[in-house]
mmCIF file with all atom_site columns, C-alpha atoms in Angstrom:
data_model
loop_
_atom_site.group_PDB
_atom_site.id
_atom_site.type_symbol
_atom_site.label_atom_id
_atom_site.label_alt_id
_atom_site.label_comp_id
_atom_site.label_asym_id
_atom_site.label_entity_id
_atom_site.label_seq_id
_atom_site.pdbx_PDB_ins_code
_atom_site.Cartn_x
_atom_site.Cartn_y
_atom_site.Cartn_z
_atom_site.occupancy
_atom_site.B_iso_or_equiv
_atom_site.pdbx_formal_charge
_atom_site.auth_seq_id
_atom_site.auth_comp_id
_atom_site.auth_asym_id
_atom_site.auth_atom_id
_atom_site.pdbx_PDB_model_num
ATOM 1   C CA . MET A 1 1   ? 108.173 -99.609  -46.702 1.00 69.00 ? 1   MET A CA 1
ATOM 2   C CA . SER A 1 2   ? 107.926 -97.166  -43.812 1.00 83.00 ? 2   SER A CA 1
ATOM 3   C CA . LEU A 1 3   ? 106.040 -93.895  -44.226 1.00 89.00 ? 3   LEU A CA 1
ATOM 4   C CA . ASP A 1 4   ? 105.239 -91.084  -41.805 1.00 93.00 ? 4   ASP A CA 1
ATOM 5   C CA . ILE A 1 5   ? 103.759 -87.638  -42.239 1.00 96.00 ? 5   ILE A CA 1
ATOM 6   C CA . THR A 1 6   ? 104.631 -84.405  -40.442 1.00 96.00 ? 6   THR A CA 1
ATOM 7   C CA . PHE A 1 7   ? 102.348 -81.382  -40.782 1.00 96.00 ? 7   PHE A CA 1
ATOM 8   C CA . LEU A 1 8   ? 104.484 -78.221  -40.890 1.00 95.00 ? 8   LEU A CA 1
ATOM 9   C CA . GLY A 1 9   ? 101.621 -75.855  -41.647 1.00 94.00 ? 9   GLY A CA 1
ATOM 10  C CA . THR A 1 10  ? 97.857  -76.164  -41.912 1.00 93.00 ? 10  THR A CA 1
ATOM 11  C CA . GLY A 1 11  ? 96.905  -72.497  -42.103 1.00 90.00 ? 11  GLY A CA 1
ATOM 12  C CA . SER A 1 12  ? 94.995  -70.928  -44.966 1.00 84.00 ? 12  SER A CA 1
ATOM 13  C CA . ALA A 1 13  ? 95.526  -67.625  -46.790 1.00 84.00 ? 13  ALA A CA 1
ATOM 14  C CA . TYR A 1 14  ? 98.161  -66.280  -44.376 1.00 78.00 ? 14  TYR A CA 1
ATOM 15  C CA . PRO A 1 15  ? 100.291 -67.631  -41.518 1.00 78.00 ? 15  PRO A CA 1
ATOM 16  C CA . SER A 1 16  ? 99.679  -66.923  -37.861 1.00 83.00 ? 16  SER A CA 1
ATOM 17  C CA . PRO A 1 17  ? 102.084 -67.090  -34.889 1.00 84.00 ? 17  PRO A CA 1
ATOM 18  C CA . ALA A 1 18  ? 100.750 -70.535  -33.984 1.00 84.00 ? 18  ALA A CA 1
ATOM 19  C CA . ARG A 1 19  ? 99.902  -71.951  -37.400 1.00 88.00 ? 19  ARG A CA 1
ATOM 20  C CA . GLY A 1 20  ? 102.109 -71.960  -40.496 1.00 89.00 ? 20  GLY A CA 1
ATOM 21  C CA . ALA A 1 21  ? 100.967 -71.787  -44.101 1.00 94.00 ? 21  ALA A CA 1
ATOM 22  C CA . SER A 1 22  ? 100.375 -74.996  -46.005 1.00 95.00 ? 22  SER A CA 1
ATOM 23  C CA . ALA A 1 23  ? 103.206 -77.562  -45.921 1.00 96.00 ? 23  ALA A CA 1
ATOM 24  C CA . LEU A 1 24  ? 103.599 -81.201  -44.984 1.00 97.00 ? 24  LEU A CA 1
ATOM 25  C CA . VAL A 1 25  ? 106.430 -83.707  -45.244 1.00 97.00 ? 25  VAL A CA 1
ATOM 26  C CA . LEU A 1 26  ? 106.168 -87.370  -46.110 1.00 96.00 ? 26  LEU A CA 1
ATOM 27  C CA . ARG A 1 27  ? 109.206 -89.269  -44.887 1.00 95.00 ? 27  ARG A CA 1
ATOM 28  C CA . ARG A 1 28  ? 110.035 -92.410  -46.803 1.00 90.00 ? 28  ARG A CA 1
ATOM 29  C CA . GLU A 1 29  ? 113.132 -94.606  -46.595 1.00 85.00 ? 29  GLU A CA 1
ATOM 30  C CA . GLY A 1 30  ? 115.305 -91.775  -45.292 1.00 84.00 ? 30  GLY A CA 1
ATOM 31  C CA . GLN A 1 31  ? 114.055 -89.267  -47.880 1.00 91.00 ? 31  GLN A CA 1
ATOM 32  C CA . CYS A 1 32  ? 111.693 -86.345  -47.282 1.00 95.00 ? 32  CYS A CA 1
ATOM 33  C CA . TRP A 1 33  ? 109.037 -85.398  -49.814 1.00 97.00 ? 33  TRP A CA 1
ATOM 34  C CA . LEU A 1 34  ? 107.563 -81.928  -49.274 1.00 98.00 ? 34  LEU A CA 1
ATOM 35  C CA . PHE A 1 35  ? 103.964 -81.206  -50.281 1.00 98.00 ? 35  PHE A CA 1
ATOM 36  C CA . ASP A 1 36  ? 103.366 -77.451  -50.641 1.00 98.00 ? 36  ASP A CA 1
ATOM 37  C CA . CYS A 1 37  ? 105.755 -74.842  -49.334 1.00 97.00 ? 37  CYS A CA 1
ATOM 38  C CA . GLY A 1 38  ? 103.945 -71.850  -47.882 1.00 95.00 ? 38  GLY A CA 1
ATOM 39  C CA . GLU A 1 39  ? 105.683 -68.863  -46.352 1.00 93.00 ? 39  GLU A CA 1
ATOM 40  C CA . GLY A 1 40  ? 107.814 -69.832  -43.351 1.00 91.00 ? 40  GLY A CA 1
ATOM 41  C CA . THR A 1 41  ? 108.140 -73.516  -44.234 1.00 94.00 ? 41  THR A CA 1
ATOM 42  C CA . GLN A 1 42  ? 111.894 -73.521  -43.721 1.00 93.00 ? 42  GLN A CA 1
ATOM 43  C CA . THR A 1 43  ? 111.441 -72.076  -40.213 1.00 92.00 ? 43  THR A CA 1
ATOM 44  C CA . GLN A 1 44  ? 108.899 -74.779  -39.421 1.00 93.00 ? 44  GLN A CA 1
ATOM 45  C CA . LEU A 1 45  ? 111.370 -77.383  -40.654 1.00 93.00 ? 45  LEU A CA 1
ATOM 46  C CA . MET A 1 46  ? 113.978 -76.056  -38.223 1.00 92.00 ? 46  MET A CA 1
ATOM 47  C CA . ARG A 1 47  ? 111.492 -76.488  -35.375 1.00 92.00 ? 47  ARG A CA 1
ATOM 48  C CA . SER A 1 48  ? 110.746 -80.072  -36.362 1.00 93.00 ? 48  SER A CA 1
ATOM 49  C CA . HIS A 1 49  ? 112.713 -83.304  -36.068 1.00 93.00 ? 49  HIS A CA 1
ATOM 50  C CA . LEU A 1 50  ? 113.199 -83.337  -39.864 1.00 92.00 ? 50  LEU A CA 1
ATOM 51  C CA . ARG A 1 51  ? 116.311 -82.449  -41.837 1.00 91.00 ? 51  ARG A CA 1
ATOM 52  C CA . ALA A 1 52  ? 115.692 -80.133  -44.778 1.00 91.00 ? 52  ALA A CA 1
ATOM 53  C CA . ALA A 1 53  ? 118.777 -81.528  -46.516 1.00 90.00 ? 53  ALA A CA 1
ATOM 54  C CA . ARG A 1 54  ? 116.926 -84.830  -46.946 1.00 92.00 ? 54  ARG A CA 1
ATOM 55  C CA . ILE A 1 55  ? 114.258 -83.258  -49.192 1.00 95.00 ? 55  ILE A CA 1
ATOM 56  C CA . THR A 1 56  ? 114.470 -84.982  -52.580 1.00 95.00 ? 56  THR A CA 1
ATOM 57  C CA . LYS A 1 57  ? 111.049 -84.180  -54.049 1.00 97.00 ? 57  LYS A CA 1
ATOM 58  C CA . ILE A 1 58  ? 108.679 -81.207  -53.749 1.00 98.00 ? 58  ILE A CA 1
ATOM 59  C CA . PHE A 1 59  ? 105.034 -81.211  -54.880 1.00 98.00 ? 59  PHE A CA 1
ATOM 60  C CA . ILE A 1 60  ? 103.090 -77.934  -55.260 1.00 98.00 ? 60  ILE A CA 1
ATOM 61  C CA . THR A 1 61  ? 99.297  -78.193  -55.431 1.00 98.00 ? 61  THR A CA 1
ATOM 62  C CA . HIS A 1 62  ? 98.558  -74.788  -56.988 1.00 97.00 ? 62  HIS A CA 1
ATOM 63  C CA . LEU A 1 63  ? 99.960  -71.310  -57.484 1.00 96.00 ? 63  LEU A CA 1
ATOM 64  C CA . HIS A 1 64  ? 98.224  -69.418  -54.697 1.00 96.00 ? 64  HIS A CA 1
ATOM 65  C CA . GLY A 1 65  ? 100.899 -67.747  -52.614 1.00 94.00 ? 65  GLY A CA 1
ATOM 66  C CA . ASP A 1 66  ? 100.104 -69.468  -49.327 1.00 94.00 ? 66  ASP A CA 1
ATOM 67  C CA . HIS A 1 67  ? 101.054 -72.760  -50.984 1.00 96.00 ? 67  HIS A CA 1
ATOM 68  C CA . PHE A 1 68  ? 104.365 -71.871  -52.644 1.00 97.00 ? 68  PHE A CA 1
ATOM 69  C CA . PHE A 1 69  ? 105.791 -68.461  -51.629 1.00 96.00 ? 69  PHE A CA 1
ATOM 70  C CA . GLY A 1 70  ? 108.194 -70.233  -49.266 1.00 95.00 ? 70  GLY A CA 1
ATOM 71  C CA . LEU A 1 71  ? 109.830 -72.218  -52.068 1.00 97.00 ? 71  LEU A CA 1
ATOM 72  C CA . PRO A 1 72  ? 112.520 -69.778  -53.311 1.00 96.00 ? 72  PRO A CA 1
ATOM 73  C CA . GLY A 1 73  ? 113.705 -69.123  -49.757 1.00 95.00 ? 73  GLY A CA 1
ATOM 74  C CA . LEU A 1 74  ? 113.814 -72.820  -48.916 1.00 96.00 ? 74  LEU A CA 1
ATOM 75  C CA . LEU A 1 75  ? 115.840 -73.594  -52.043 1.00 96.00 ? 75  LEU A CA 1
ATOM 76  C CA . CYS A 1 76  ? 118.306 -70.805  -51.239 1.00 94.00 ? 76  CYS A CA 1
ATOM 77  C CA . THR A 1 77  ? 118.728 -72.064  -47.674 1.00 92.00 ? 77  THR A CA 1
ATOM 78  C CA . LEU A 1 78  ? 119.325 -75.606  -48.948 1.00 92.00 ? 78  LEU A CA 1
ATOM 79  C CA . SER A 1 79  ? 121.933 -74.172  -51.299 1.00 91.00 ? 79  SER A CA 1
ATOM 80  C CA . LEU A 1 80  ? 123.752 -72.432  -48.442 1.00 89.00 ? 80  LEU A CA 1
ATOM 81  C CA . GLN A 1 81  ? 123.950 -75.810  -46.699 1.00 85.00 ? 81  GLN A CA 1
ATOM 82  C CA . SER A 1 82  ? 125.233 -77.610  -49.814 1.00 79.00 ? 82  SER A CA 1
ATOM 83  C CA . ASN A 1 83  ? 128.586 -78.266  -51.390 1.00 78.00 ? 83  ASN A CA 1
ATOM 84  C CA . PRO A 1 84  ? 128.831 -78.213  -55.187 1.00 75.00 ? 84  PRO A CA 1
ATOM 85  C CA . ASP A 1 85  ? 128.479 -81.806  -56.368 1.00 75.00 ? 85  ASP A CA 1
ATOM 86  C CA . PRO A 1 86  ? 127.772 -82.386  -60.074 1.00 69.00 ? 86  PRO A CA 1
ATOM 87  C CA . SER A 1 87  ? 127.014 -86.062  -59.408 1.00 78.00 ? 87  SER A CA 1
ATOM 88  C CA . ARG A 1 88  ? 124.246 -85.313  -56.907 1.00 83.00 ? 88  ARG A CA 1
ATOM 89  C CA . PRO A 1 89  ? 120.754 -86.328  -58.105 1.00 89.00 ? 89  PRO A CA 1
ATOM 90  C CA . PRO A 1 90  ? 118.515 -83.302  -58.686 1.00 92.00 ? 90  PRO A CA 1
ATOM 91  C CA . VAL A 1 91  ? 115.708 -82.289  -56.361 1.00 94.00 ? 91  VAL A CA 1
ATOM 92  C CA . ASP A 1 92  ? 112.544 -82.938  -58.379 1.00 96.00 ? 92  ASP A CA 1
ATOM 93  C CA . ILE A 1 93  ? 109.866 -80.233  -58.123 1.00 97.00 ? 93  ILE A CA 1
ATOM 94  C CA . PHE A 1 94  ? 106.368 -80.939  -59.462 1.00 98.00 ? 94  PHE A CA 1
ATOM 95  C CA . GLY A 1 95  ? 103.731 -78.260  -59.880 1.00 97.00 ? 95  GLY A CA 1
ATOM 96  C CA . PRO A 1 96  ? 101.376 -76.448  -62.235 1.00 97.00 ? 96  PRO A CA 1
ATOM 97  C CA . LEU A 1 97  ? 102.491 -74.815  -65.462 1.00 95.00 ? 97  LEU A CA 1
ATOM 98  C CA . GLY A 1 98  ? 104.131 -71.478  -64.602 1.00 95.00 ? 98  GLY A CA 1
ATOM 99  C CA . LEU A 1 99  ? 106.076 -72.719  -61.574 1.00 96.00 ? 99  LEU A CA 1
ATOM 100 C CA . ARG A 1 100 ? 109.366 -73.023  -63.476 1.00 94.00 ? 100 ARG A CA 1
ATOM 101 C CA . SER A 1 101 ? 109.154 -69.429  -64.709 1.00 93.00 ? 101 SER A CA 1
ATOM 102 C CA . PHE A 1 102 ? 108.360 -68.167  -61.191 1.00 95.00 ? 102 PHE A CA 1
ATOM 103 C CA . LEU A 1 103 ? 111.376 -69.904  -59.709 1.00 94.00 ? 103 LEU A CA 1
ATOM 104 C CA . ARG A 1 104 ? 113.705 -68.797  -62.489 1.00 92.00 ? 104 ARG A CA 1
ATOM 105 C CA . ARG A 1 105 ? 112.645 -65.155  -62.152 1.00 92.00 ? 105 ARG A CA 1
ATOM 106 C CA . SER A 1 106 ? 112.796 -65.213  -58.338 1.00 94.00 ? 106 SER A CA 1
ATOM 107 C CA . LEU A 1 107 ? 116.319 -66.620  -58.329 1.00 93.00 ? 107 LEU A CA 1
ATOM 108 C CA . GLU A 1 108 ? 117.470 -64.396  -61.185 1.00 92.00 ? 108 GLU A CA 1
ATOM 109 C CA . LEU A 1 109 ? 116.152 -61.139  -59.700 1.00 94.00 ? 109 LEU A CA 1
ATOM 110 C CA . SER A 1 110 ? 117.600 -61.937  -56.264 1.00 94.00 ? 110 SER A CA 1
ATOM 111 C CA . HIS A 1 111 ? 120.987 -62.892  -57.806 1.00 94.00 ? 111 HIS A CA 1
ATOM 112 C CA . SER A 1 112 ? 120.673 -66.328  -56.221 1.00 92.00 ? 112 SER A CA 1
ATOM 113 C CA . GLN A 1 113 ? 122.521 -69.331  -57.574 1.00 88.00 ? 113 GLN A CA 1
ATOM 114 C CA . LEU A 1 114 ? 121.740 -72.834  -56.393 1.00 90.00 ? 114 LEU A CA 1
ATOM 115 C CA . LEU A 1 115 ? 124.699 -75.069  -55.575 1.00 88.00 ? 115 LEU A CA 1
ATOM 116 C CA . PHE A 1 116 ? 122.684 -78.217  -56.181 1.00 90.00 ? 116 PHE A CA 1
ATOM 117 C CA . PRO A 1 117 ? 120.682 -79.361  -59.222 1.00 90.00 ? 117 PRO A CA 1
ATOM 118 C CA . CYS A 1 118 ? 116.917 -79.110  -59.260 1.00 92.00 ? 118 CYS A CA 1
ATOM 119 C CA . THR A 1 119 ? 114.449 -80.021  -61.970 1.00 94.00 ? 119 THR A CA 1
ATOM 120 C CA . VAL A 1 120 ? 110.958 -78.556  -62.340 1.00 95.00 ? 120 VAL A CA 1
ATOM 121 C CA . HIS A 1 121 ? 108.299 -80.791  -63.887 1.00 96.00 ? 121 HIS A CA 1
ATOM 122 C CA . GLU A 1 122 ? 105.161 -78.871  -64.886 1.00 96.00 ? 122 GLU A CA 1
ATOM 123 C CA . LEU A 1 123 ? 101.614 -80.215  -65.028 1.00 97.00 ? 123 LEU A CA 1
ATOM 124 C CA . VAL A 1 124 ? 99.541  -78.774  -67.856 1.00 96.00 ? 124 VAL A CA 1
ATOM 125 C CA . PRO A 1 125 ? 96.024  -78.044  -66.536 1.00 96.00 ? 125 PRO A CA 1
ATOM 126 C CA . THR A 1 126 ? 92.800  -78.470  -68.416 1.00 95.00 ? 126 THR A CA 1
ATOM 127 C CA . ARG A 1 127 ? 90.435  -75.534  -68.840 1.00 94.00 ? 127 ARG A CA 1
ATOM 128 C CA . ASP A 1 128 ? 87.690  -77.101  -66.751 1.00 94.00 ? 128 ASP A CA 1
ATOM 129 C CA . GLN A 1 129 ? 89.783  -77.005  -63.534 1.00 95.00 ? 129 GLN A CA 1
ATOM 130 C CA . CYS A 1 130 ? 88.713  -73.480  -62.632 1.00 94.00 ? 130 CYS A CA 1
ATOM 131 C CA . PRO A 1 131 ? 86.165  -70.832  -63.637 1.00 95.00 ? 131 PRO A CA 1
ATOM 132 C CA . PRO A 1 132 ? 86.752  -69.821  -67.300 1.00 94.00 ? 132 PRO A CA 1
ATOM 133 C CA . GLU A 1 133 ? 87.534  -66.206  -66.394 1.00 93.00 ? 133 GLU A CA 1
ATOM 134 C CA . GLU A 1 134 ? 90.336  -67.326  -64.056 1.00 92.00 ? 134 GLU A CA 1
ATOM 135 C CA . PHE A 1 135 ? 92.117  -69.652  -66.502 1.00 94.00 ? 135 PHE A CA 1
ATOM 136 C CA . LYS A 1 136 ? 95.439  -68.346  -67.837 1.00 92.00 ? 136 LYS A CA 1
ATOM 137 C CA . ASP A 1 137 ? 97.634  -70.068  -70.392 1.00 90.00 ? 137 ASP A CA 1
ATOM 138 C CA . PHE A 1 138 ? 101.220 -70.042  -69.125 1.00 91.00 ? 138 PHE A CA 1
ATOM 139 C CA . SER A 1 139 ? 102.556 -72.355  -71.851 1.00 87.00 ? 139 SER A CA 1
ATOM 140 C CA . GLY A 1 140 ? 104.590 -69.559  -73.486 1.00 84.00 ? 140 GLY A CA 1
ATOM 141 C CA . LEU A 1 141 ? 106.336 -68.202  -70.394 1.00 83.00 ? 141 LEU A CA 1
ATOM 142 C CA . ASP A 1 142 ? 109.609 -70.107  -70.689 1.00 76.00 ? 142 ASP A CA 1
ATOM 143 C CA . GLY A 1 143 ? 110.322 -69.831  -74.396 1.00 67.00 ? 143 GLY A CA 1
ATOM 144 C CA . ASP A 1 144 ? 113.819 -71.088  -75.195 1.00 64.00 ? 144 ASP A CA 1
ATOM 145 C CA . GLU A 1 145 ? 115.359 -70.149  -71.854 1.00 69.00 ? 145 GLU A CA 1
ATOM 146 C CA . ALA A 1 146 ? 117.808 -72.492  -70.174 1.00 68.00 ? 146 ALA A CA 1
ATOM 147 C CA . PRO A 1 147 ? 116.556 -74.707  -67.327 1.00 69.00 ? 147 PRO A CA 1
ATOM 148 C CA . LEU A 1 148 ? 117.369 -74.078  -63.679 1.00 75.00 ? 148 LEU A CA 1
ATOM 149 C CA . GLN A 1 149 ? 120.505 -75.563  -62.124 1.00 73.00 ? 149 GLN A CA 1
ATOM 150 C CA . GLY A 1 150 ? 120.022 -79.094  -63.376 1.00 75.00 ? 150 GLY A CA 1
ATOM 151 C CA . PRO A 1 151 ? 118.508 -81.142  -66.194 1.00 81.00 ? 151 PRO A CA 1
ATOM 152 C CA . PRO A 1 152 ? 115.378 -79.854  -67.943 1.00 86.00 ? 152 PRO A CA 1
ATOM 153 C CA . GLY A 1 153 ? 112.087 -81.007  -66.483 1.00 91.00 ? 153 GLY A CA 1
ATOM 154 C CA . ARG A 1 154 ? 109.167 -82.744  -68.113 1.00 94.00 ? 154 ARG A CA 1
ATOM 155 C CA . VAL A 1 155 ? 105.950 -81.143  -69.298 1.00 94.00 ? 155 VAL A CA 1
ATOM 156 C CA . LEU A 1 156 ? 103.213 -83.487  -68.085 1.00 96.00 ? 156 LEU A CA 1
ATOM 157 C CA . HIS A 1 157 ? 99.839  -83.782  -69.793 1.00 96.00 ? 157 HIS A CA 1
ATOM 158 C CA . LEU A 1 158 ? 96.727  -85.498  -68.512 1.00 96.00 ? 158 LEU A CA 1
ATOM 159 C CA . ASP A 1 159 ? 96.480  -89.195  -69.348 1.00 95.00 ? 159 ASP A CA 1
ATOM 160 C CA . PRO A 1 160 ? 92.836  -89.454  -70.466 1.00 93.00 ? 160 PRO A CA 1
ATOM 161 C CA . GLY A 1 161 ? 92.713  -93.201  -69.814 1.00 93.00 ? 161 GLY A CA 1
ATOM 162 C CA . GLU A 1 162 ? 93.833  -92.838  -66.186 1.00 93.00 ? 162 GLU A CA 1
ATOM 163 C CA . ASP A 1 163 ? 92.360  -89.324  -65.735 1.00 95.00 ? 163 ASP A CA 1
ATOM 164 C CA . SER A 1 164 ? 95.593  -88.438  -63.934 1.00 97.00 ? 164 SER A CA 1
ATOM 165 C CA . TYR A 1 165 ? 99.254  -87.480  -64.394 1.00 97.00 ? 165 TYR A CA 1
ATOM 166 C CA . LEU A 1 166 ? 101.990 -90.057  -63.740 1.00 97.00 ? 166 LEU A CA 1
ATOM 167 C CA . LEU A 1 167 ? 104.737 -88.342  -61.712 1.00 97.00 ? 167 LEU A CA 1
ATOM 168 C CA . VAL A 1 168 ? 106.878 -90.994  -60.022 1.00 95.00 ? 168 VAL A CA 1
ATOM 169 C CA . GLU A 1 169 ? 107.111 -94.767  -60.292 1.00 94.00 ? 169 GLU A CA 1
ATOM 170 C CA . ASP A 1 170 ? 109.575 -97.208  -58.753 1.00 91.00 ? 170 ASP A CA 1
ATOM 171 C CA . GLU A 1 171 ? 109.547 -100.789 -57.490 1.00 88.00 ? 171 GLU A CA 1
ATOM 172 C CA . GLN A 1 172 ? 107.505 -99.910  -54.405 1.00 89.00 ? 172 GLN A CA 1
ATOM 173 C CA . LEU A 1 173 ? 105.056 -97.175  -55.319 1.00 92.00 ? 173 LEU A CA 1
ATOM 174 C CA . VAL A 1 174 ? 103.421 -94.896  -57.864 1.00 95.00 ? 174 VAL A CA 1
ATOM 175 C CA . VAL A 1 175 ? 102.704 -91.183  -57.391 1.00 97.00 ? 175 VAL A CA 1
ATOM 176 C CA . ARG A 1 176 ? 100.003 -89.592  -59.530 1.00 97.00 ? 176 ARG A CA 1
ATOM 177 C CA . ALA A 1 177 ? 98.457  -86.134  -59.667 1.00 98.00 ? 177 ALA A CA 1
ATOM 178 C CA . PHE A 1 178 ? 94.752  -85.621  -60.247 1.00 97.00 ? 178 PHE A CA 1
ATOM 179 C CA . ARG A 1 179 ? 92.768  -82.509  -61.113 1.00 97.00 ? 179 ARG A CA 1
ATOM 180 C CA . LEU A 1 180 ? 90.928  -80.453  -58.517 1.00 96.00 ? 180 LEU A CA 1
ATOM 181 C CA . PHE A 1 181 ? 88.455  -77.633  -59.126 1.00 96.00 ? 181 PHE A CA 1
ATOM 182 C CA . HIS A 1 182 ? 89.485  -74.385  -57.442 1.00 94.00 ? 182 HIS A CA 1
ATOM 183 C CA . ARG A 1 183 ? 89.686  -70.687  -58.299 1.00 94.00 ? 183 ARG A CA 1
ATOM 184 C CA . ILE A 1 184 ? 92.874  -71.474  -60.227 1.00 96.00 ? 184 ILE A CA 1
ATOM 185 C CA . PRO A 1 185 ? 94.092  -74.814  -61.636 1.00 96.00 ? 185 PRO A CA 1
ATOM 186 C CA . SER A 1 186 ? 94.916  -77.132  -58.734 1.00 97.00 ? 186 SER A CA 1
ATOM 187 C CA . PHE A 1 187 ? 96.117  -80.678  -58.227 1.00 98.00 ? 187 PHE A CA 1
ATOM 188 C CA . GLY A 1 188 ? 95.928  -83.355  -55.590 1.00 97.00 ? 188 GLY A CA 1
ATOM 189 C CA . PHE A 1 189 ? 98.572  -86.046  -55.214 1.00 98.00 ? 189 PHE A CA 1
ATOM 190 C CA . MET A 1 190 ? 98.029  -89.746  -54.630 1.00 96.00 ? 190 MET A CA 1
ATOM 191 C CA . LEU A 1 191 ? 100.707 -92.140  -53.445 1.00 95.00 ? 191 LEU A CA 1
ATOM 192 C CA . GLU A 1 192 ? 99.833  -95.774  -54.137 1.00 93.00 ? 192 GLU A CA 1
ATOM 193 C CA . GLU A 1 193 ? 101.890 -98.660  -52.780 1.00 91.00 ? 193 GLU A CA 1
ATOM 194 C CA . LYS A 1 194 ? 102.350 -101.478 -55.285 1.00 90.00 ? 194 LYS A CA 1
ATOM 195 C CA . PRO A 1 195 ? 101.153 -104.985 -54.376 1.00 88.00 ? 195 PRO A CA 1
ATOM 196 C CA . ARG A 1 196 ? 103.852 -107.067 -52.752 1.00 82.00 ? 196 ARG A CA 1
ATOM 197 C CA . PRO A 1 197 ? 103.776 -110.797 -53.517 1.00 78.00 ? 197 PRO A CA 1
ATOM 198 C CA . GLY A 1 198 ? 103.744 -113.057 -50.487 1.00 78.00 ? 198 GLY A CA 1
ATOM 199 C CA . ARG A 1 199 ? 106.553 -115.424 -49.617 1.00 82.00 ? 199 ARG A CA 1
ATOM 200 C CA . LEU A 1 200 ? 104.488 -118.517 -48.842 1.00 85.00 ? 200 LEU A CA 1
ATOM 201 C CA . ASN A 1 201 ? 105.353 -121.683 -50.709 1.00 87.00 ? 201 ASN A CA 1
ATOM 202 C CA . VAL A 1 202 ? 101.839 -122.618 -51.763 1.00 87.00 ? 202 VAL A CA 1
ATOM 203 C CA . GLN A 1 203 ? 102.757 -126.016 -53.171 1.00 89.00 ? 203 GLN A CA 1
ATOM 204 C CA . LYS A 1 204 ? 104.567 -127.039 -49.995 1.00 91.00 ? 204 LYS A CA 1
ATOM 205 C CA . LEU A 1 205 ? 101.536 -126.025 -47.912 1.00 91.00 ? 205 LEU A CA 1
ATOM 206 C CA . LYS A 1 206 ? 99.323  -128.189 -50.116 1.00 93.00 ? 206 LYS A CA 1
ATOM 207 C CA . ASP A 1 207 ? 101.748 -131.105 -49.779 1.00 93.00 ? 207 ASP A CA 1
ATOM 208 C CA . LEU A 1 208 ? 101.595 -130.747 -45.993 1.00 93.00 ? 208 LEU A CA 1
ATOM 209 C CA . GLY A 1 209 ? 97.819  -130.655 -46.058 1.00 91.00 ? 209 GLY A CA 1
#
């Protein structure tokens, strides 16, 4: 399994001419996974060797603007570069509770319609992830509203046994989110490669001494 990382932005709070807001891309087996999407991420992508159309998963650490204000614009740009294809797998977006409502309102108010499916999976924070006075319960924001362009996403709760959230699992790897303490609920993401059994014929080696 080949992996490489490209930092698109490492700035904090606001972008500068030489340093974009938070965003990095993990490239894996021809796919691009985007971690955070600060303002100007799509411009940084255009300056890189990466192709935005290859983004299949997006992970948002927390809902401070410098980590996700670039997301509606990026999705709209991807839509302009897309052809309607109902069989296309959705772009999976993972982030804290409230992200789905933000994206729905942003797209609705700007009269934007995505030509590709995307699914938002929300992580439900625990109250000890931030100072008590900063915690807000966004569990009632969506109500019975329809999902974005695509299948409905999951609502992910903390697995007490693992002390983490299981996001993605396939034959090669597992992706989990874990809680971070910040001014608002925040998450880190861990990608763990699964053990790969060796191909040695142990018995034949023993027979050969």
